[in-house]
Amino acid sequence: MIIEPKIRNAVCLNAHPEGCKKNVDRQIHITEHDGKKSITAPIDAPKQVLVIGCSNGYGLASRITAAFAYGSDTIGVSYEKAPTERKTGTPGWYHNAAFDAAAKTAALSAHTIHGDAFSDAIKAEVIDTARAKDIQFDLVIYSIASPARIDPETGVMYKSVIKPIGTAFSGETLDPLSGKILPISIPPADEQEIADTVKVMGGEDWHRWISQLYEAGALAKNCLTVAYSYIGPAVTYPLYRDGTIGRAKEHLEQEAAAITTTMQGISGRAFVSINKGVVTRASAVIPAFPLYLSALTRVLKDRGTHEGCIEQINRLFSSRLYRADGKIPTDEKNRIRIDNYELAADVQQETERLMTAFIQGQPEGQIDISDYRHEFLASCGFDIAGVDYN
Ligand code: NAD
């Protein structure tokens, strides 16, 4: 069967199984060869890890890092679709299958649960699985990006939106497939849309997970839990940090302190890690990102500090979460910062210069968008070297 990418509105609707397997194999390879070298504190390594949102992007990279750099047993939760007679499965379906197979070959315990992480039923399934395996988690990664959430208490569905707050946004966005600059204009969110986005992408569900795991005795002493967030540069503020998603991320970041309090009986700690911008299924739908990430990638590659999900998470574990001195460095708001290469002043200056030149059609503004296009297609298993797509 020949599978070609089907793309609508910056979303790839299908996936290539063989390419997805190669995505996982590549990340395992990087972790085993480069990631492991930077480990300085193997004794404090995570042993039993739960990854909520394990199938793509940062969650997949976290599960691979925990398993293949530190030898952890992992339980992963994600919401992915299996293939049918007429349709391929979602990329995450194949990523999970490839991860499970690789973990088995490496004699690592791995258990993958498919279902809605926002539901109490899936939380109960994770707790039952942990009990059956007689394990307590010492690390819980929360890496969900979702357009909707059903509140398990009321049954009401909330939808998140990507909109500015206060004033409309007008600007340019890059269509990564055609390479054309297109004008965009997005009206400001109303109060209901802001509240609904916080309900989906804020910290409520993260806290619910940790409370239920804690009460069930499924968390080990000194357990860490980490959720992922993004700040980015001023150029993306109107649509991201100062917009609806940014409001949800502020809620997530504030919830960390309350979650630490929930876990005080086991001296657990909750952190938010501010990660760098990368091309994933979640970020591809944010209008300002394709142009910004294309320019940023070129600048970081020129400086030798470019990282994809796996390099970033390898570094998060070795240089922030599990250091030889046992300390977890944070900023003044108690957030872990692993976005330091991205936000370096000279990197941002050059990125902005490239973006402006590109929008104005200047020759020196020739951003190479093939990297972005590749990352976008590769996240669904396409455009990967060594796969015979014919
Ligand atoms: P992604 O789209 O690649 O992965 C999202 C994951 O969430 C998938 O595993 C998916 O199955 C899972 N998921 C979604 N809804 C679910 C549900 N109801 N139940 C179970 N699983 C569900 O996204 P990503 O870009 O890796 O984002 C993960 C986190 O990292 C998000 O919180 C995001 O804000 C944050 N982050 C992303 C970037 C970036 O540039 N992509 C930067 C910094 C932080």
Tab-separated table of C-alpha atoms and ligand atoms in Angstrom:
chain	number	residue	atom	x	y	z
A	1	MET	CA	0.000	0.000	0.000
A	2	ILE	CA	1.364	3.450	-0.942
A	3	ILE	CA	0.717	6.105	1.701
A	4	GLU	CA	1.156	9.783	0.850
A	5	PRO	CA	0.775	12.641	3.330
A	6	LYS	CA	-2.716	14.138	3.505
A	7	ILE	CA	-2.433	17.665	4.870
A	8	ARG	CA	-5.269	20.061	5.747
A	9	ASN	CA	-4.836	23.336	7.623
A	10	ALA	CA	-1.363	22.543	8.934
A	11	VAL	CA	-2.505	19.130	10.196
A	12	CYS	CA	-1.249	15.904	8.662
A	13	LEU	CA	-4.236	13.541	8.703
A	14	ASN	CA	-2.418	10.275	8.199
A	15	ALA	CA	0.882	8.616	9.064
A	16	HIS	CA	3.491	6.315	7.621
A	17	PRO	CA	4.134	3.304	9.896
A	18	GLU	CA	7.689	2.635	8.724
A	19	GLY	CA	8.656	6.327	8.983
A	20	CYS	CA	7.175	6.535	12.486
A	21	LYS	CA	9.215	3.512	13.515
A	22	LYS	CA	12.327	5.251	12.204
A	23	ASN	CA	11.423	8.358	14.256
A	24	VAL	CA	11.531	6.259	17.399
A	25	ASP	CA	14.669	4.321	16.399
A	26	ARG	CA	16.495	7.589	15.630
A	27	GLN	CA	15.619	9.062	19.017
A	28	ILE	CA	16.661	5.893	20.810
A	29	HIS	CA	19.939	5.945	18.891
A	30	ILE	CA	20.632	9.582	19.850
A	31	THR	CA	19.766	8.848	23.472
A	32	GLU	CA	21.941	5.750	23.690
A	33	HIS	CA	24.910	7.378	21.990
A	34	ASP	CA	24.824	11.053	23.021
A	35	GLY	CA	22.215	11.334	25.786
A	36	LYS	CA	23.815	8.695	27.996
A	37	LYS	CA	27.213	10.386	27.835
A	38	SER	CA	25.945	13.485	29.630
A	39	ILE	CA	24.509	11.551	32.582
A	40	THR	CA	26.388	12.459	35.717
A	41	ALA	CA	24.071	11.113	38.398
A	42	PRO	CA	22.889	7.618	37.453
A	43	ILE	CA	22.257	6.710	41.082
A	44	ASP	CA	19.404	9.199	41.366
A	45	ALA	CA	18.004	8.059	38.041
A	46	PRO	CA	14.271	7.709	37.661
A	47	LYS	CA	13.215	4.080	37.951
A	48	GLN	CA	9.446	3.980	37.491
A	49	VAL	CA	8.187	6.646	35.143
A	50	LEU	CA	4.702	7.633	34.041
A	51	VAL	CA	4.455	9.739	30.874
A	52	ILE	CA	1.057	11.312	30.222
A	53	GLY	CA	1.033	12.251	26.521
A	54	CYS	CA	3.709	9.688	25.595
A	55	SER	CA	3.179	9.185	21.873
A	56	ASN	CA	4.530	12.293	20.132
A	57	GLY	CA	6.752	15.326	20.547
A	58	TYR	CA	8.092	16.071	24.012
A	59	GLY	CA	6.235	13.225	25.741
A	60	LEU	CA	7.682	10.604	23.394
A	61	ALA	CA	11.160	12.096	23.846
A	62	SER	CA	10.692	11.974	27.630
A	63	ARG	CA	9.679	8.329	27.584
A	64	ILE	CA	12.626	7.428	25.333
A	65	THR	CA	15.054	9.367	27.558
A	66	ALA	CA	13.752	7.747	30.758
A	67	ALA	CA	13.907	4.258	29.275
A	68	PHE	CA	16.988	4.331	27.064
A	69	ALA	CA	19.253	6.729	28.958
A	70	TYR	CA	18.298	5.704	32.514
A	71	GLY	CA	16.867	2.196	32.090
A	72	SER	CA	13.519	3.178	33.645
A	73	ASP	CA	10.366	1.118	33.489
A	74	THR	CA	7.697	3.254	31.832
A	75	ILE	CA	3.943	3.455	31.653
A	76	GLY	CA	2.720	5.725	28.859
A	77	VAL	CA	-0.719	7.210	28.264
A	78	SER	CA	-1.869	8.761	24.996
A	79	TYR	CA	-4.928	9.268	22.846
A	80	GLU	CA	-4.191	7.723	19.482
A	81	LYS	CA	-6.185	5.925	16.838
A	82	ALA	CA	-5.433	2.430	15.534
A	83	PRO	CA	-5.451	1.834	11.771
A	84	THR	CA	-8.646	0.647	10.096
A	85	GLU	CA	-9.286	-1.018	6.721
A	86	ARG	CA	-9.480	2.412	5.067
A	87	LYS	CA	-7.307	4.692	7.176
A	88	THR	CA	-3.846	4.611	8.639
A	89	GLY	CA	-3.549	4.981	12.397
A	90	THR	CA	-2.371	8.272	13.899
A	91	PRO	CA	1.420	8.831	14.091
A	92	GLY	CA	1.430	8.306	17.835
A	93	TRP	CA	-0.126	4.876	17.389
A	94	TYR	CA	2.911	3.742	15.406
A	95	HIS	CA	5.346	5.593	17.707
A	96	ASN	CA	3.908	3.711	20.681
A	97	ALA	CA	4.120	0.384	18.836
A	98	ALA	CA	7.749	1.061	17.902
A	99	PHE	CA	8.603	2.156	21.446
A	100	ASP	CA	7.004	-0.939	22.982
A	101	ALA	CA	8.871	-3.216	20.563
A	102	ALA	CA	12.224	-1.509	21.195
A	103	ALA	CA	11.692	-1.595	24.971
A	104	LYS	CA	10.923	-5.327	24.789
A	105	THR	CA	14.107	-5.964	22.789
A	106	ALA	CA	16.072	-4.018	25.404
A	107	ALA	CA	14.391	-5.971	28.235
A	108	LEU	CA	12.811	-2.777	29.619
A	109	SER	CA	9.358	-2.944	31.162
A	110	ALA	CA	6.926	-0.795	29.144
A	111	HIS	CA	3.149	-0.631	29.291
A	112	THR	CA	1.139	1.630	26.988
A	113	ILE	CA	-2.424	2.722	27.679
A	114	HIS	CA	-4.571	4.211	24.909
A	115	GLY	CA	-7.365	6.476	26.095
A	116	ASP	CA	-8.450	9.909	27.258
A	117	ALA	CA	-5.997	11.099	29.907
A	118	PHE	CA	-8.552	13.697	31.063
A	119	SER	CA	-10.928	10.932	32.171
A	120	ASP	CA	-10.955	9.382	35.642
A	121	ALA	CA	-11.295	5.928	34.017
A	122	ILE	CA	-7.811	6.189	32.485
A	123	LYS	CA	-6.378	7.517	35.753
A	124	ALA	CA	-7.888	4.478	37.504
A	125	GLU	CA	-6.431	2.173	34.824
A	126	VAL	CA	-2.949	3.596	35.438
A	127	ILE	CA	-3.362	3.147	39.208
A	128	ASP	CA	-4.576	-0.450	38.763
A	129	THR	CA	-1.661	-1.182	36.435
A	130	ALA	CA	0.828	0.279	38.921
A	131	ARG	CA	-0.704	-1.864	41.706
A	132	ALA	CA	-0.614	-4.999	39.576
A	133	LYS	CA	3.045	-4.366	38.783
A	134	ASP	CA	3.732	-3.378	42.409
A	135	ILE	CA	5.370	-0.080	41.451
A	136	GLN	CA	5.325	3.522	42.649
A	137	PHE	CA	6.226	6.286	40.212
A	138	ASP	CA	9.259	8.414	41.034
A	139	LEU	CA	8.754	10.628	37.969
A	140	VAL	CA	5.495	11.723	36.332
A	141	ILE	CA	5.786	13.701	33.088
A	142	TYR	CA	2.717	15.644	31.976
A	143	SER	CA	3.005	16.440	28.252
A	144	ILE	CA	-0.516	16.861	26.935
A	145	ALA	CA	-1.440	19.132	24.048
A	146	SER	CA	-5.124	18.862	23.228
A	147	PRO	CA	-7.815	20.890	21.494
A	148	ALA	CA	-10.576	19.681	23.857
A	149	ARG	CA	-11.255	18.224	27.286
A	150	ILE	CA	-14.295	16.633	28.875
A	151	ASP	CA	-14.496	17.576	32.562
A	152	PRO	CA	-14.894	14.220	34.351
A	153	GLU	CA	-16.996	15.818	37.110
A	154	THR	CA	-19.627	17.454	34.895
A	155	GLY	CA	-19.333	15.707	31.517
A	156	VAL	CA	-19.076	19.140	29.849
A	157	MET	CA	-16.685	19.400	26.892
A	158	TYR	CA	-14.386	22.447	26.730
A	159	LYS	CA	-12.480	23.499	23.613
A	160	SER	CA	-9.223	25.424	23.525
A	161	VAL	CA	-8.587	28.197	20.991
A	162	ILE	CA	-5.421	29.912	19.777
A	163	LYS	CA	-6.387	33.580	19.892
A	164	PRO	CA	-4.955	36.874	21.114
A	165	ILE	CA	-6.407	38.529	24.214
A	166	GLY	CA	-7.558	42.146	24.183
A	167	THR	CA	-6.832	43.159	20.608
A	168	ALA	CA	-7.030	41.418	17.255
A	169	PHE	CA	-3.809	40.052	15.748
A	170	SER	CA	-2.861	41.000	12.197
A	171	GLY	CA	0.386	39.848	10.707
A	172	GLU	CA	2.042	37.394	8.387
A	173	THR	CA	2.403	33.677	8.568
A	174	LEU	CA	4.403	31.266	6.480
A	175	ASP	CA	2.746	28.377	4.687
A	176	PRO	CA	5.586	25.872	5.123
A	177	LEU	CA	4.444	23.678	2.270
A	178	SER	CA	4.175	26.344	-0.435
A	179	GLY	CA	6.776	28.663	1.110
A	180	LYS	CA	4.390	31.593	0.665
A	181	ILE	CA	3.877	34.383	3.180
A	182	LEU	CA	0.175	34.764	3.877
A	183	PRO	CA	-1.593	37.547	5.764
A	184	ILE	CA	-3.495	36.466	8.857
A	185	SER	CA	-5.920	38.248	11.089
A	186	ILE	CA	-7.349	36.700	14.247
A	187	PRO	CA	-9.993	38.386	16.418
A	188	PRO	CA	-9.450	38.544	20.183
A	189	ALA	CA	-10.852	35.763	22.341
A	190	ASP	CA	-13.909	36.454	24.481
A	191	GLU	CA	-13.961	35.670	28.218
A	192	GLN	CA	-15.587	32.268	27.653
A	193	GLU	CA	-12.932	31.213	25.150
A	194	ILE	CA	-10.160	32.273	27.538
A	195	ALA	CA	-11.718	30.329	30.430
A	196	ASP	CA	-12.321	27.261	28.239
A	197	THR	CA	-8.702	27.234	26.997
A	198	VAL	CA	-7.459	27.391	30.595
A	199	LYS	CA	-9.783	24.501	31.430
A	200	VAL	CA	-8.209	22.378	28.656
A	201	MET	CA	-4.538	23.396	28.706
A	202	GLY	CA	-4.143	24.775	32.264
A	203	GLY	CA	-3.047	22.828	35.324
A	204	GLU	CA	-6.365	21.409	36.551
A	205	ASP	CA	-5.949	17.972	34.992
A	206	TRP	CA	-2.268	17.734	35.949
A	207	HIS	CA	-3.276	18.368	39.591
A	208	ARG	CA	-6.110	15.835	39.345
A	209	TRP	CA	-3.664	13.180	38.110
A	210	ILE	CA	-1.217	13.795	40.944
A	211	SER	CA	-3.955	13.921	43.618
A	212	GLN	CA	-5.428	10.610	42.489
A	213	LEU	CA	-2.024	8.919	42.153
A	214	TYR	CA	-0.999	10.235	45.580
A	215	GLU	CA	-4.183	9.115	47.292
A	216	ALA	CA	-3.843	5.665	45.744
A	217	GLY	CA	-0.278	5.339	47.075
A	218	ALA	CA	1.081	5.166	43.522
A	219	LEU	CA	3.793	7.827	44.038
A	220	ALA	CA	7.213	7.049	45.525
A	221	LYS	CA	8.894	9.146	48.219
A	222	ASN	CA	10.573	12.252	46.703
A	223	CYS	CA	8.561	11.813	43.508
A	224	LEU	CA	9.072	14.500	40.859
A	225	THR	CA	6.404	15.623	38.459
A	226	VAL	CA	7.166	17.873	35.504
A	227	ALA	CA	4.775	19.566	33.056
A	228	TYR	CA	5.941	21.351	29.909
A	229	SER	CA	5.381	24.959	28.990
A	230	TYR	CA	6.636	27.576	26.545
A	231	ILE	CA	7.429	31.276	26.684
A	232	GLY	CA	9.237	32.094	23.426
A	233	PRO	CA	10.217	35.525	22.113
A	234	ALA	CA	8.254	38.789	22.002
A	235	VAL	CA	7.446	38.269	18.333
A	236	THR	CA	5.169	35.322	19.226
A	237	TYR	CA	3.654	36.913	22.389
A	238	PRO	CA	0.442	38.246	20.806
A	239	LEU	CA	-0.615	34.788	19.643
A	240	TYR	CA	1.073	32.705	22.304
A	241	ARG	CA	2.249	33.960	25.667
A	242	ASP	CA	-0.142	36.949	25.841
A	243	GLY	CA	-2.926	34.971	24.182
A	244	THR	CA	-5.281	32.223	25.277
A	245	ILE	CA	-2.689	29.433	25.359
A	246	GLY	CA	-0.307	31.640	27.344
A	247	ARG	CA	-3.083	32.249	29.874
A	248	ALA	CA	-3.522	28.482	30.211
A	249	LYS	CA	0.245	28.037	30.597
A	250	GLU	CA	0.305	30.643	33.383
A	251	HIS	CA	-2.331	28.571	35.166
A	252	LEU	CA	-0.264	25.412	34.641
A	253	GLU	CA	2.843	27.143	36.014
A	254	GLN	CA	0.979	28.441	39.078
A	255	GLU	CA	-0.494	25.010	39.774
A	256	ALA	CA	2.987	23.534	40.350
A	257	ALA	CA	3.165	25.029	43.864
A	258	ALA	CA	-0.249	23.614	44.800
A	259	ILE	CA	0.746	20.187	43.452
A	260	THR	CA	3.923	20.249	45.556
A	261	THR	CA	1.698	20.905	48.582
A	262	THR	CA	-0.538	17.958	47.613
A	263	MET	CA	2.555	15.707	47.628
A	264	GLN	CA	4.095	17.011	50.857
A	265	GLY	CA	3.455	13.704	52.659
A	266	ILE	CA	6.021	12.057	50.385
A	267	SER	CA	8.243	15.164	49.926
A	268	GLY	CA	7.261	15.238	46.270
A	269	ARG	CA	7.953	18.256	44.083
A	270	ALA	CA	6.210	19.633	40.994
A	271	PHE	CA	7.961	21.714	38.348
A	272	VAL	CA	7.127	23.279	35.065
A	273	SER	CA	9.900	23.108	32.493
A	274	ILE	CA	9.968	25.876	29.901
A	275	ASN	CA	11.091	24.061	26.762
A	276	LYS	CA	12.248	25.452	23.432
A	277	GLY	CA	9.984	25.809	20.416
A	278	VAL	CA	10.062	22.707	18.186
A	279	VAL	CA	8.005	21.472	15.254
A	280	THR	CA	5.346	19.078	16.537
A	281	ARG	CA	1.726	18.355	15.700
A	282	ALA	CA	0.734	20.778	18.455
A	283	SER	CA	2.976	23.709	17.463
A	284	ALA	CA	2.320	23.387	13.711
A	285	VAL	CA	-1.186	24.794	14.159
A	286	ILE	CA	0.025	28.017	15.833
A	287	PRO	CA	0.080	30.591	12.992
A	288	ALA	CA	3.193	32.555	14.005
A	289	PHE	CA	5.338	29.461	14.498
A	290	PRO	CA	6.332	28.172	11.039
A	291	LEU	CA	8.180	31.374	10.096
A	292	TYR	CA	9.667	31.886	13.538
A	293	LEU	CA	10.831	28.266	13.907
A	294	SER	CA	12.265	28.228	10.368
A	295	ALA	CA	14.381	31.297	11.129
A	296	LEU	CA	15.294	30.099	14.624
A	297	THR	CA	16.419	26.698	13.338
A	298	ARG	CA	18.734	28.296	10.820
A	299	VAL	CA	20.302	30.528	13.482
A	300	LEU	CA	20.719	27.727	16.035
A	301	LYS	CA	22.183	25.375	13.429
A	302	ASP	CA	24.708	28.053	12.454
A	303	ARG	CA	25.725	28.253	16.122
A	304	GLY	CA	25.734	24.492	16.684
A	305	THR	CA	23.054	24.718	19.402
A	306	HIS	CA	20.035	23.417	17.514
A	307	GLU	CA	17.982	20.826	19.404
A	308	GLY	CA	14.943	18.778	18.459
A	309	CYS	CA	12.666	17.178	21.071
A	310	ILE	CA	15.060	14.369	21.920
A	311	GLU	CA	18.207	16.484	22.347
A	312	GLN	CA	16.236	18.963	24.460
A	313	ILE	CA	14.783	16.308	26.757
A	314	ASN	CA	18.090	14.411	27.065
A	315	ARG	CA	19.550	17.724	28.301
A	316	LEU	CA	16.574	18.433	30.581
A	317	PHE	CA	17.129	15.132	32.385
A	318	SER	CA	20.921	15.260	32.639
A	319	SER	CA	21.495	18.954	33.329
A	320	ARG	CA	18.335	19.951	35.225
A	321	LEU	CA	16.397	17.035	36.765
A	322	TYR	CA	19.124	14.501	37.602
A	323	ARG	CA	22.362	16.359	38.239
A	324	ALA	CA	25.340	15.123	40.211
A	325	ASP	CA	24.788	17.845	42.856
A	326	GLY	CA	21.131	16.821	43.245
A	327	LYS	CA	19.957	20.404	42.652
A	328	ILE	CA	17.246	21.400	40.182
A	329	PRO	CA	18.083	24.915	38.984
A	330	THR	CA	15.064	27.176	38.426
A	331	ASP	CA	14.280	30.801	37.612
A	332	GLU	CA	12.743	33.288	40.052
A	333	LYS	CA	9.295	31.775	39.434
A	334	ASN	CA	10.530	28.270	40.265
A	335	ARG	CA	10.383	27.211	36.607
A	336	ILE	CA	13.033	25.011	35.015
A	337	ARG	CA	14.529	26.806	31.994
A	338	ILE	CA	15.836	24.651	29.167
A	339	ASP	CA	14.960	27.280	26.564
A	340	ASN	CA	18.262	29.126	27.156
A	341	TYR	CA	19.742	28.494	23.693
A	342	GLU	CA	16.556	29.719	22.022
A	343	LEU	CA	16.210	32.873	24.079
A	344	ALA	CA	19.878	33.962	24.000
A	345	ALA	CA	19.882	37.658	23.006
A	346	ASP	CA	22.110	37.238	19.946
A	347	VAL	CA	20.023	34.291	18.703
A	348	GLN	CA	16.814	36.296	19.001
A	349	GLN	CA	18.332	39.353	17.328
A	350	GLU	CA	19.472	37.328	14.324
A	351	THR	CA	16.206	35.361	14.143
A	352	GLU	CA	14.191	38.574	14.055
A	353	ARG	CA	16.457	40.042	11.377
A	354	LEU	CA	15.993	36.961	9.192
A	355	MET	CA	12.220	36.985	9.634
A	356	THR	CA	11.904	40.653	8.693
A	357	ALA	CA	14.124	40.228	5.652
A	358	PHE	CA	12.134	37.171	4.578
A	359	ILE	CA	8.780	38.972	4.864
A	360	GLN	CA	10.197	41.915	2.879
A	361	GLY	CA	11.526	39.549	0.201
A	362	GLN	CA	15.156	40.609	0.676
A	363	PRO	CA	17.718	38.134	-0.722
A	364	GLU	CA	19.585	37.817	2.589
A	365	GLY	CA	16.299	36.780	4.165
A	366	GLN	CA	16.295	33.442	2.408
A	367	ILE	CA	15.287	31.291	5.321
A	368	ASP	CA	15.584	27.642	4.441
A	369	ILE	CA	12.092	26.342	5.087
A	370	SER	CA	12.992	22.816	4.001
A	371	ASP	CA	14.043	22.034	7.577
A	372	TYR	CA	10.648	23.029	8.913
A	373	ARG	CA	8.863	21.145	6.141
A	374	HIS	CA	10.946	18.059	6.862
A	375	GLU	CA	10.257	18.196	10.622
A	376	PHE	CA	6.553	18.651	9.982
A	377	LEU	CA	6.344	15.680	7.587
A	378	ALA	CA	8.704	13.565	9.667
A	379	SER	CA	6.472	13.941	12.748
A	380	CYS	CA	3.990	11.771	10.822
A	381	GLY	CA	6.578	9.392	9.382
A	382	PHE	CA	7.030	11.039	5.968
A	383	ASP	CA	10.158	12.411	4.248
A	384	ILE	CA	12.425	10.119	6.230
A	385	ALA	CA	15.621	8.804	4.704
A	386	GLY	CA	15.714	5.067	4.234
A	387	VAL	CA	11.955	4.573	3.862
A	388	ASP	CA	10.789	3.334	0.459
A	389	TYR	CA	7.638	5.439	0.023
A	390	ASN	CA	6.927	3.911	-3.363
B	1	NAD	P1	2.302	16.742	20.536
B	1	NAD	O1	1.093	17.106	19.780
B	1	NAD	O2	3.497	16.299	19.784
B	1	NAD	O3	1.944	15.599	21.616
B	1	NAD	C1	0.798	15.720	22.424
B	1	NAD	C2	0.570	14.435	23.199
B	1	NAD	O4	-0.633	14.605	23.968
B	1	NAD	C3	0.369	13.193	22.315
B	1	NAD	O5	1.037	12.105	22.919
B	1	NAD	C4	-1.142	12.952	22.394
B	1	NAD	O6	-1.556	11.597	22.223
B	1	NAD	C5	-1.413	13.421	23.816
B	1	NAD	N1	-2.817	13.737	24.067
B	1	NAD	C6	-3.542	14.761	23.575
B	1	NAD	N2	-4.803	14.694	24.080
B	1	NAD	C7	-4.835	13.615	24.901
B	1	NAD	C8	-5.835	13.022	25.707
B	1	NAD	N3	-7.058	13.539	25.812
B	1	NAD	N4	-5.513	11.899	26.397
B	1	NAD	C9	-4.275	11.333	26.310
B	1	NAD	N5	-3.281	11.883	25.574
B	1	NAD	C10	-3.570	12.993	24.880
B	1	NAD	O7	2.625	17.997	21.467
B	1	NAD	P2	4.000	18.635	22.011
B	1	NAD	O8	4.348	19.778	21.144
B	1	NAD	O9	4.988	17.583	22.338
B	1	NAD	O10	3.460	19.286	23.364
B	1	NAD	C11	3.527	18.625	24.619
B	1	NAD	C12	3.639	19.674	25.707
B	1	NAD	O11	4.855	20.410	25.518
B	1	NAD	C13	2.498	20.687	25.668
B	1	NAD	O12	2.121	21.016	26.978
B	1	NAD	C14	3.131	21.872	24.976
B	1	NAD	O13	2.523	23.094	25.311
B	1	NAD	C15	4.558	21.803	25.533
B	1	NAD	N6	5.552	22.527	24.740
B	1	NAD	C16	5.605	22.396	23.390
B	1	NAD	C17	6.519	23.146	22.669
B	1	NAD	C18	6.599	23.070	21.158
B	1	NAD	O14	7.209	23.954	20.544
B	1	NAD	N7	6.030	22.060	20.540
B	1	NAD	C19	7.414	24.006	23.339
B	1	NAD	C20	7.370	24.070	24.731
B	1	NAD	C21	6.421	23.334	25.424
